[in-house]
Coordinates of C-alpha atoms and ligand atoms in Angstrom, one line a residue:
X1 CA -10.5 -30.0 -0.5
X2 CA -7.8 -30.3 2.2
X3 CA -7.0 -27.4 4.5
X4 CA -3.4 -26.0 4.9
X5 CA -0.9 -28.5 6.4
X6 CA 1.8 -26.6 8.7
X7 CA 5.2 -27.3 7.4
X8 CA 4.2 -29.2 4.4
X9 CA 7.0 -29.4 1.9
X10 CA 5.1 -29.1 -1.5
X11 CA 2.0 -27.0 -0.6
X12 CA -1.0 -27.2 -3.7
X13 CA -2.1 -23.9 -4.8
X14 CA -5.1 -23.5 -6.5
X15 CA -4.8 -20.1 -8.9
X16 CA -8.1 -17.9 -9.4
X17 CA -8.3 -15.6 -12.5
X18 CA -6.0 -16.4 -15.4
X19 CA -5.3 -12.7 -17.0
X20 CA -2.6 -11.0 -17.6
X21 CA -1.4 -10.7 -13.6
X22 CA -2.7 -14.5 -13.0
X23 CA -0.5 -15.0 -15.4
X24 CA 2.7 -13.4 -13.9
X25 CA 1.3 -15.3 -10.4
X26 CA 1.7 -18.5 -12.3
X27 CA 5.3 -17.9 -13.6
X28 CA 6.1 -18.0 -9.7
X29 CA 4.5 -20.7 -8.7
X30 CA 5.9 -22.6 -11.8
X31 CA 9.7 -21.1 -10.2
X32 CA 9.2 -22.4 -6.9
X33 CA 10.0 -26.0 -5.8
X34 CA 7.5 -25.7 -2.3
X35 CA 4.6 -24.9 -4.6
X36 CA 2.8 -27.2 -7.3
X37 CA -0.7 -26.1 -8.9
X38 CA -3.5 -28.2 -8.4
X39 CA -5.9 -26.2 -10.7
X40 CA -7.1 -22.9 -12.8
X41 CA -9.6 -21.3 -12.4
X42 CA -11.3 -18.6 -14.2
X43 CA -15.0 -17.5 -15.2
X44 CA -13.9 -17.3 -19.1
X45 CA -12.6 -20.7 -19.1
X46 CA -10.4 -20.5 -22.6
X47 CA -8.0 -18.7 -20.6
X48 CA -7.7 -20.9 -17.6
X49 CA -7.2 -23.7 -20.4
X50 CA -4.7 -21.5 -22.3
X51 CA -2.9 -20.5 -19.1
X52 CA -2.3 -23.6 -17.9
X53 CA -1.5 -25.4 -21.1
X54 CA 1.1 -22.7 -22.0
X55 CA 3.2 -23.4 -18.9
X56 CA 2.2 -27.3 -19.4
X57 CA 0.7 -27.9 -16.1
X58 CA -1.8 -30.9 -16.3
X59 CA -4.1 -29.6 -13.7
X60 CA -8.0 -29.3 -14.0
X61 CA -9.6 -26.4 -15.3
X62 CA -12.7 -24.7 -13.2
X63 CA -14.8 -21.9 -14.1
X64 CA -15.9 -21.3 -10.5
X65 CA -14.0 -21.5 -7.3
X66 CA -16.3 -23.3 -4.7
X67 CA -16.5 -26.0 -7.8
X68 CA -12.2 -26.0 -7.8
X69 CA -12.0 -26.0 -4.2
X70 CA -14.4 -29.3 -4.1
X71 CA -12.7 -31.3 -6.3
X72 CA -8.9 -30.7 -5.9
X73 CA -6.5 -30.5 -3.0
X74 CA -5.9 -26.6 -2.1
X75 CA -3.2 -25.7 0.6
X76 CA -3.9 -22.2 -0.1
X77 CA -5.5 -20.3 -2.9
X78 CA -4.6 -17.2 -4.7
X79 CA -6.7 -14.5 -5.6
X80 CA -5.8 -12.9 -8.8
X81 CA -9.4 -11.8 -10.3
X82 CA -10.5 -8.5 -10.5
X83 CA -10.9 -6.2 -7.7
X84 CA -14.9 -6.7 -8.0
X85 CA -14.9 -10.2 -7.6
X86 CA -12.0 -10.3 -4.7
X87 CA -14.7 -10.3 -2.1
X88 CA -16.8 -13.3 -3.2
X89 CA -13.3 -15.6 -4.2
X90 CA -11.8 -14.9 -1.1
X91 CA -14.7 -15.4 0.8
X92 CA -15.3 -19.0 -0.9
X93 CA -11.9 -20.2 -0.1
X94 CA -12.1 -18.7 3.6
X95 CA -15.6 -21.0 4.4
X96 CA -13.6 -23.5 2.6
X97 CA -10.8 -23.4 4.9
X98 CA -8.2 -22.5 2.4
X99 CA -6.0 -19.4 3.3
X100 CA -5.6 -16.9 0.4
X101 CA -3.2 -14.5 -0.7
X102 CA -5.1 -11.8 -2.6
X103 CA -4.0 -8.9 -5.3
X104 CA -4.3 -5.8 -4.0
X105 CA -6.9 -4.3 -3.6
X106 CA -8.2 -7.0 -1.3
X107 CA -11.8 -6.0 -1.6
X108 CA -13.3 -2.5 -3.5
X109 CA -14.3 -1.0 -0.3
X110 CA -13.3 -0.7 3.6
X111 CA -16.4 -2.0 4.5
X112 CA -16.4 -5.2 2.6
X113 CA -12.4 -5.6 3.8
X114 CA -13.4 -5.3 7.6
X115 CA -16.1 -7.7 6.7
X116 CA -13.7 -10.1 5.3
X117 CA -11.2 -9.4 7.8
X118 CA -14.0 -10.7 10.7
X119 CA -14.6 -13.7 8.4
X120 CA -10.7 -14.6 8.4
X121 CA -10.5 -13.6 12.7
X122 CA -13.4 -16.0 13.3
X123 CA -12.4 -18.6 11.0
X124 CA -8.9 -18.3 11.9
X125 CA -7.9 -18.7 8.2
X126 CA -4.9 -16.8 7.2
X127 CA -6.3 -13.4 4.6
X128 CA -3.2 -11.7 3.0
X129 CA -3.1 -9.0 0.3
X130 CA 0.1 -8.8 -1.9
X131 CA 1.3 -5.4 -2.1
X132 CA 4.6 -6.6 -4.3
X133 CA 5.7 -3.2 -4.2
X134 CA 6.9 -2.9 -0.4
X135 CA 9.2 -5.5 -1.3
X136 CA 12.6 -4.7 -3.3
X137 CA 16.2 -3.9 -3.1
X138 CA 15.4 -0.2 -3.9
X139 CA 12.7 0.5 -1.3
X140 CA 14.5 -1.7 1.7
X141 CA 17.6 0.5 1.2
X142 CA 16.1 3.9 0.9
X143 CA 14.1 3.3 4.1
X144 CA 17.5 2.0 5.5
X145 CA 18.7 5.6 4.6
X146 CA 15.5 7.1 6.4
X147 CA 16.4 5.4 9.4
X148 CA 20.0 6.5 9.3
X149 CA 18.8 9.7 9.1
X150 CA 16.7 10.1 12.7
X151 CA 13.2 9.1 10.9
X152 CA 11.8 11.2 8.4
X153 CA 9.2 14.2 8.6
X154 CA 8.2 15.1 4.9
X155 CA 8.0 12.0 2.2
X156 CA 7.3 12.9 -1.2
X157 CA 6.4 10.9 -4.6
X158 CA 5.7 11.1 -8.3
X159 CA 4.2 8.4 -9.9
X160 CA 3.7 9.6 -13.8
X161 CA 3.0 6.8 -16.3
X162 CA 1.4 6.5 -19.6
X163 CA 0.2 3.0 -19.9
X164 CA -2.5 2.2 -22.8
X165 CA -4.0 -1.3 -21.0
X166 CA -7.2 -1.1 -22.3
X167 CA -10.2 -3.6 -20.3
X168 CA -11.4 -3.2 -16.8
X169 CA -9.2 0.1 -15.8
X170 CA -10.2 2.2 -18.8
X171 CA -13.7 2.3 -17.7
X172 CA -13.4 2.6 -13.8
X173 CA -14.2 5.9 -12.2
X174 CA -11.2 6.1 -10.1
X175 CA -8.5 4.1 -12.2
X176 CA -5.5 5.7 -10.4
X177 CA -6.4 6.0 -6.8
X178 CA -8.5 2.5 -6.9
X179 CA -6.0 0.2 -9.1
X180 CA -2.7 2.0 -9.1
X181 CA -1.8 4.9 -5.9
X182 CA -3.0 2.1 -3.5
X183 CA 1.0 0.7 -4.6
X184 CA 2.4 3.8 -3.2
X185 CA 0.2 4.6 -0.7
X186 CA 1.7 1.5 0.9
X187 CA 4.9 2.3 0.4
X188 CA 4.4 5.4 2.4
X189 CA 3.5 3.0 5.4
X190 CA 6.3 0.8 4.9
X191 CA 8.7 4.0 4.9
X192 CA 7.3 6.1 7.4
X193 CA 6.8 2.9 9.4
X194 CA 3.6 4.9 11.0
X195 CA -0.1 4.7 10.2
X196 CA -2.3 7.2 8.3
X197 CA -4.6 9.9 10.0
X198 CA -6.2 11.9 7.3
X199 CA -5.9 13.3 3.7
X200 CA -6.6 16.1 1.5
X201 CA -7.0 15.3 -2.1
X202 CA -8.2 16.3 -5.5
X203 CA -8.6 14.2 -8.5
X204 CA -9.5 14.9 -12.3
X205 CA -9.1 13.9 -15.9
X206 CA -6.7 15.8 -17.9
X207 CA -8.2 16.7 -21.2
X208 CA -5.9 14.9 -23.1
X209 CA -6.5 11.6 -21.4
X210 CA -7.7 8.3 -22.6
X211 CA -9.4 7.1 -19.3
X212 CA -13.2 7.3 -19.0
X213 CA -12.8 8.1 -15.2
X214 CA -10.0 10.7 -13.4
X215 CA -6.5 9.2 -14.0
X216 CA -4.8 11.9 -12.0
X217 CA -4.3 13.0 -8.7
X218 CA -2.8 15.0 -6.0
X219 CA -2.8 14.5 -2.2
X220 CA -1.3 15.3 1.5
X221 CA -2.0 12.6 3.9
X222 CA -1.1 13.7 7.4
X223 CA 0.5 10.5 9.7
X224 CA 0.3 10.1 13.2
X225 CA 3.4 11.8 14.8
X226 CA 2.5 14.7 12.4
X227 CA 4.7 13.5 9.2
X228 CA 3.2 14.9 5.8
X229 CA 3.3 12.3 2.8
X230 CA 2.3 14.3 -0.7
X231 CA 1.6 12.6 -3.5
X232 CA 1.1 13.2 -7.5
X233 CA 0.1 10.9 -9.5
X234 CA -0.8 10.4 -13.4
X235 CA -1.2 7.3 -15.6
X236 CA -2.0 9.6 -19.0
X237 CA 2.3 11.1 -18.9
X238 CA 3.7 10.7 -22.2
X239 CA 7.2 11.4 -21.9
X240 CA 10.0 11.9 -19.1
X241 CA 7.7 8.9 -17.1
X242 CA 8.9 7.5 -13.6
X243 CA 9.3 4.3 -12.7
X244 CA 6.3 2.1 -11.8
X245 CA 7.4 2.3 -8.3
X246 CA 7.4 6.6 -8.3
X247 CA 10.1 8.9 -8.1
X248 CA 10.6 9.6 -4.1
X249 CA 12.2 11.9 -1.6
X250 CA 12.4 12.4 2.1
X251 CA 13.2 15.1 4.3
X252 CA 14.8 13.8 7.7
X253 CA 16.4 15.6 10.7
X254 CA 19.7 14.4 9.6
X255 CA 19.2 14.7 6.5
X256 CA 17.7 14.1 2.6
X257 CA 17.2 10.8 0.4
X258 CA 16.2 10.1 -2.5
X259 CA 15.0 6.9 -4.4
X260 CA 14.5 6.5 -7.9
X261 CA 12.0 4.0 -7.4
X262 CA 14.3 1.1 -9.5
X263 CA 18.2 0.9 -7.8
X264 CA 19.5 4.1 -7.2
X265 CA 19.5 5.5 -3.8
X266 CA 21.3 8.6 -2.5
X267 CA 21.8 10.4 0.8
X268 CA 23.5 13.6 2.1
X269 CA 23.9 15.2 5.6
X270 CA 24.1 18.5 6.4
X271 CA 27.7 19.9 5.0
X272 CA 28.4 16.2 4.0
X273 CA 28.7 15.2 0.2
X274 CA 26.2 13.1 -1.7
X275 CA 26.3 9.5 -0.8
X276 CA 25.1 6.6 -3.3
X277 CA 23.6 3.7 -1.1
X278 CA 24.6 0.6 -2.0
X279 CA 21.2 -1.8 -3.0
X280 CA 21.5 -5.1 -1.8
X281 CA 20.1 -8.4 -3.0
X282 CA 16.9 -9.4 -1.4
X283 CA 13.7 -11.3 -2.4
X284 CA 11.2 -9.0 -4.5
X285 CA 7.9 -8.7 -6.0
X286 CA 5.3 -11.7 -5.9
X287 CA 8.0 -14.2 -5.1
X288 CA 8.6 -12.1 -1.7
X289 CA 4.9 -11.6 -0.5
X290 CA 4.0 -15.3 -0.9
X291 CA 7.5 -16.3 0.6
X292 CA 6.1 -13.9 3.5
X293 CA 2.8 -15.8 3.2
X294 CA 4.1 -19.2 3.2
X295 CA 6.3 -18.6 6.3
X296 CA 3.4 -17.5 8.4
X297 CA 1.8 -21.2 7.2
X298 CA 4.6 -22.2 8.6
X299 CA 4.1 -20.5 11.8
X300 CA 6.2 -17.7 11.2
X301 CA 5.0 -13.8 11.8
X302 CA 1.5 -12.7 10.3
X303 CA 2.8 -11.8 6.5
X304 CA 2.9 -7.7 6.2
X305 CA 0.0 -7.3 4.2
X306 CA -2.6 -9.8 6.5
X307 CA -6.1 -7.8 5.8
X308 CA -6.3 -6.1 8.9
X309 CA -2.8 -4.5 8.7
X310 CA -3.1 -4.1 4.5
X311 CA -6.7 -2.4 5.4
X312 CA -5.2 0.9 6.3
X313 CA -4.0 0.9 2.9
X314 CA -7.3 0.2 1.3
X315 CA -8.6 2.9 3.7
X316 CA -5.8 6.0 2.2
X317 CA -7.5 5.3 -1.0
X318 CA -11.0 5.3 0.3
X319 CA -10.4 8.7 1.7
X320 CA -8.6 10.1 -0.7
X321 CA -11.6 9.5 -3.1
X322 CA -13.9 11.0 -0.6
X323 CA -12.1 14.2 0.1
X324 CA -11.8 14.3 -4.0
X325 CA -15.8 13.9 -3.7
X326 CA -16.7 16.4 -1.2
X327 CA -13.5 19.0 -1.3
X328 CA -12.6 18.5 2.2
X329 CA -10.3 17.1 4.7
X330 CA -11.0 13.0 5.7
X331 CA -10.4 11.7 8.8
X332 CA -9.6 7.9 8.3
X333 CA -11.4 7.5 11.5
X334 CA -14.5 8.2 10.0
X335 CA -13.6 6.0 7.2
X336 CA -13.1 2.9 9.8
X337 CA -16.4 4.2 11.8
X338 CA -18.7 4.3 8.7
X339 CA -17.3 1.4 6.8
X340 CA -17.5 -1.0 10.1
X341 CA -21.8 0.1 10.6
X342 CA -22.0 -0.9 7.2
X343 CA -20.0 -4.4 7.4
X344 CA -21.9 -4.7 10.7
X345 CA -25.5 -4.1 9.0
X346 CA -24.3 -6.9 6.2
X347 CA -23.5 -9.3 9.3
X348 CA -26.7 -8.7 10.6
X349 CA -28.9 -8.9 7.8
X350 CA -27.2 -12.1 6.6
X351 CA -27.0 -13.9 10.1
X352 CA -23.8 -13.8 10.8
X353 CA -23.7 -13.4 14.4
X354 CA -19.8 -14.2 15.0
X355 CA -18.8 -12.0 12.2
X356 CA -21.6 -9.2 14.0
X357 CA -19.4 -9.4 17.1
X358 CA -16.4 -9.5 15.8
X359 CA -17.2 -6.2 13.6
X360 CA -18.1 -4.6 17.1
X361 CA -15.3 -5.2 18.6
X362 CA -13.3 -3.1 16.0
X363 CA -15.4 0.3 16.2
X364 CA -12.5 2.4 15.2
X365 CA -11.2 -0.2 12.9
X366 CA -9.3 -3.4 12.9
X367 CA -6.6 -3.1 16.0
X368 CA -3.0 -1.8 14.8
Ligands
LIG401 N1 0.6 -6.0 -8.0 C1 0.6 -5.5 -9.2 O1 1.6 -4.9 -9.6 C2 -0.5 -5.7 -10.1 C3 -0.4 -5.5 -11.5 C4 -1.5 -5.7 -12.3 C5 -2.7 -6.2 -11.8 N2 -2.8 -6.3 -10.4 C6 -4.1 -6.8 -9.8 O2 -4.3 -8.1 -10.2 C7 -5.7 -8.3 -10.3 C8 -6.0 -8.9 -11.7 O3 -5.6 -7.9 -12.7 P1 -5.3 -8.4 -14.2 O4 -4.6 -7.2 -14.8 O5 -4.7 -9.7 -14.3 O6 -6.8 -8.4 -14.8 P2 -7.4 -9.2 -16.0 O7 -8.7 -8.5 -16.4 O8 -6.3 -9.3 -17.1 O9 -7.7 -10.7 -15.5 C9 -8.6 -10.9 -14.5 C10 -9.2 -12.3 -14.7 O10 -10.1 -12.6 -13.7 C11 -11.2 -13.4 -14.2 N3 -12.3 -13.3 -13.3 C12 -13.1 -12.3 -13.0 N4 -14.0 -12.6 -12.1 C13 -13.8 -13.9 -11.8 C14 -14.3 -14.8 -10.8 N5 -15.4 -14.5 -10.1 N6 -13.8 -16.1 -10.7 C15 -12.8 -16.4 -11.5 N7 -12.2 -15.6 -12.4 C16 -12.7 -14.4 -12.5 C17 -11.4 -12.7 -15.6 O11 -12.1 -13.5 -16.4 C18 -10.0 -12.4 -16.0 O12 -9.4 -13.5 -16.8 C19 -6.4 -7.0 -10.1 O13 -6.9 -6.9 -8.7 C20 -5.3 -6.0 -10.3 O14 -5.5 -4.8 -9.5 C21 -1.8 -6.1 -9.6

């Protein structure tokens, strides 16, 4: 194993979890020219061998990452397993050295994220999450529009999708909050461009739907600077669905936008017509957050989703499902304040002193 090497021109990446998004994770590697794959690794491994031999890469197979991470050269390491195992992967390649972009979420719980987080502070080895959805055409050009517009007060979005996936989601508790509104949540960051202060929210199983656990949801999440962001979300719509991105509107003091969630983008003032907002061309997706990820290698500016920025994320979700639990109002204060004696009693028990005092240094949660 070899730890990251600033500017390096052909960095080795070593890929962890070979389903259907490790897949899409290895297409853009296999597109880049700065990246080259130095193994697979999965705990089923057929389908690190059948990943890797259907994109041809000659590269070692592993059915566990501290055994990858031994034997071949790893510049950085991404996490694409399921949200369970993010915590132990991440952690692996962190002791290792090895920075690591993650898929969202980065861990299951707040708790286990502001334990990672310390990990990554006290190692100093870069933790990232990927939240590919901050970054498109569409969503850079409607919060243009917000901007244009004085900053907004209000944000709205739909998210109403019917997808039949089948596996891990179908049998979560929480398969919309926990896997899917986490996406949108953190679009309501990047738009708002302020941080979350509490939420109300309710959450339930239509009768109709094919989920064992809730699969729909509404909520209001209050921001600091008093903005409101509502949002309602199913993933058991047939017909008139959104995009996967949500169907979004604003309310600003100069103004309204909207933003279909794909390309179109509209505006209009006061007494002023409708405006379409031309979309330009900008990186997107996966190909954008590790291009964010690599740059901060490089030296460049922490990437957008570094844990303890992308933890406020995790945290919207971790309150929504609370104030679904008890019917009330959550404060994400007392999210941070619970989750960090919990991470702080698992840094204890286990030891870890420098993780301990790190955790105690972030009582109301990681520093904005
Ligand atoms: N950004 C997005 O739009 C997006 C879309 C889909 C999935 N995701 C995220 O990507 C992640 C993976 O989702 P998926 O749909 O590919 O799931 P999947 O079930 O298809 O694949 C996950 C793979 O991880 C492997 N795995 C599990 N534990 C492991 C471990 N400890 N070590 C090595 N391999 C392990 C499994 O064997 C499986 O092959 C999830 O966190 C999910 O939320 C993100």
């Amino acid at each position: 194993m070899t730890a990251a090497v600033a500017g390096a021109d052909v960095r080795d990446v070593v890929v962890v979890g070979a389903g259907g998004m490790g897949r899409a994770w290895m297409d853009v590697v296999r597109s880049r020219e700065d990246l080259r794959p130095s193994a697979v690794v999965d705990i089923d491994l057929s389908a690190a061998r059948a990943a890797a031999a259907e994109r041809d890469w000659s590269v070692p197979v592993f059915d566990d990452v501290a055994a990858a991470l031994q034997e071949v050269r790893a510049d950085l390491l991404l996490n694409v397993t399921i949200p369970e195992a993010h915590r132990g992967v991440s952690e692996t390649a962190i002791r290792a050295g090895v920075p690591v972009l993650s898929e969202k979420p980065v861990t299951p719980t707040v708790a286990d994220a502001m334990w990672l987080s310390a990990l990554s502070v006290t190692r100093g080895v870069l933790l990232a999450t990927s939240q590919s959805r901050r970054h498109s055409a569409g969503i850079t050009a409607f919060r243009d529009a917000l901007r244009d517009l004085g900053g907004l007060g209000q944000l709205q979005t739909q998210f109403f999708q019917n997808p039949r996936f089948g596996g891990f989601r179908d049998e979560m508790a929480s398969p919309l909050l926990v896997d899917m509104a986490i996406h949108q949540f953190d679009q309501a960051r990047y738009l708002l461009g302020s941080e979350p202060e509490s939420v109300y929210c309710e959450e339930f199983s239509p009768a109709w739907s094919w989920y064992r656990g809730a699969a729909a949801a509404q909520a209001i999440f209050r921001f600091s600077g008093g903005a409101r962001f509502g949002y309602a979300g199913s993933w058991c719509a047939d017909g008139l669905t959104t995009s996967w991105n949500g169907d979004w509107r604003a309310s600003a003091p100069g103004g309204s936008a909207t933003w279909d969630g794909e390309n179109a983008v509209r505006m209009q003032r006061e007494g002023g017509g409708v405006q379409d907002i031309p979309v330009g061309a900008v990186r997107e997706g996966l190909d954008a957050a590790l291009t964010e990820f690599l740059a901060a290698l490089d030296g460049g500016a922490p990437p957008s989703g570094e844990i303890r920025q992308n933890i406020r994320s995790l945290a919207m979700v971790e309150a929504a499902g609370e104030s679904a639990a008890t019917g009330t109002r959550v404060e994400l204060d007392s999210v941070f304040a619970r989750a960090g004696v919990s991470a702080l009693a698992d840094a204890q028990a286990a030891g870890e002193t420098e993780i301990a005092d790190q955790l105690r240094t972030w009582a109301g949660g990681p520093p904005r």
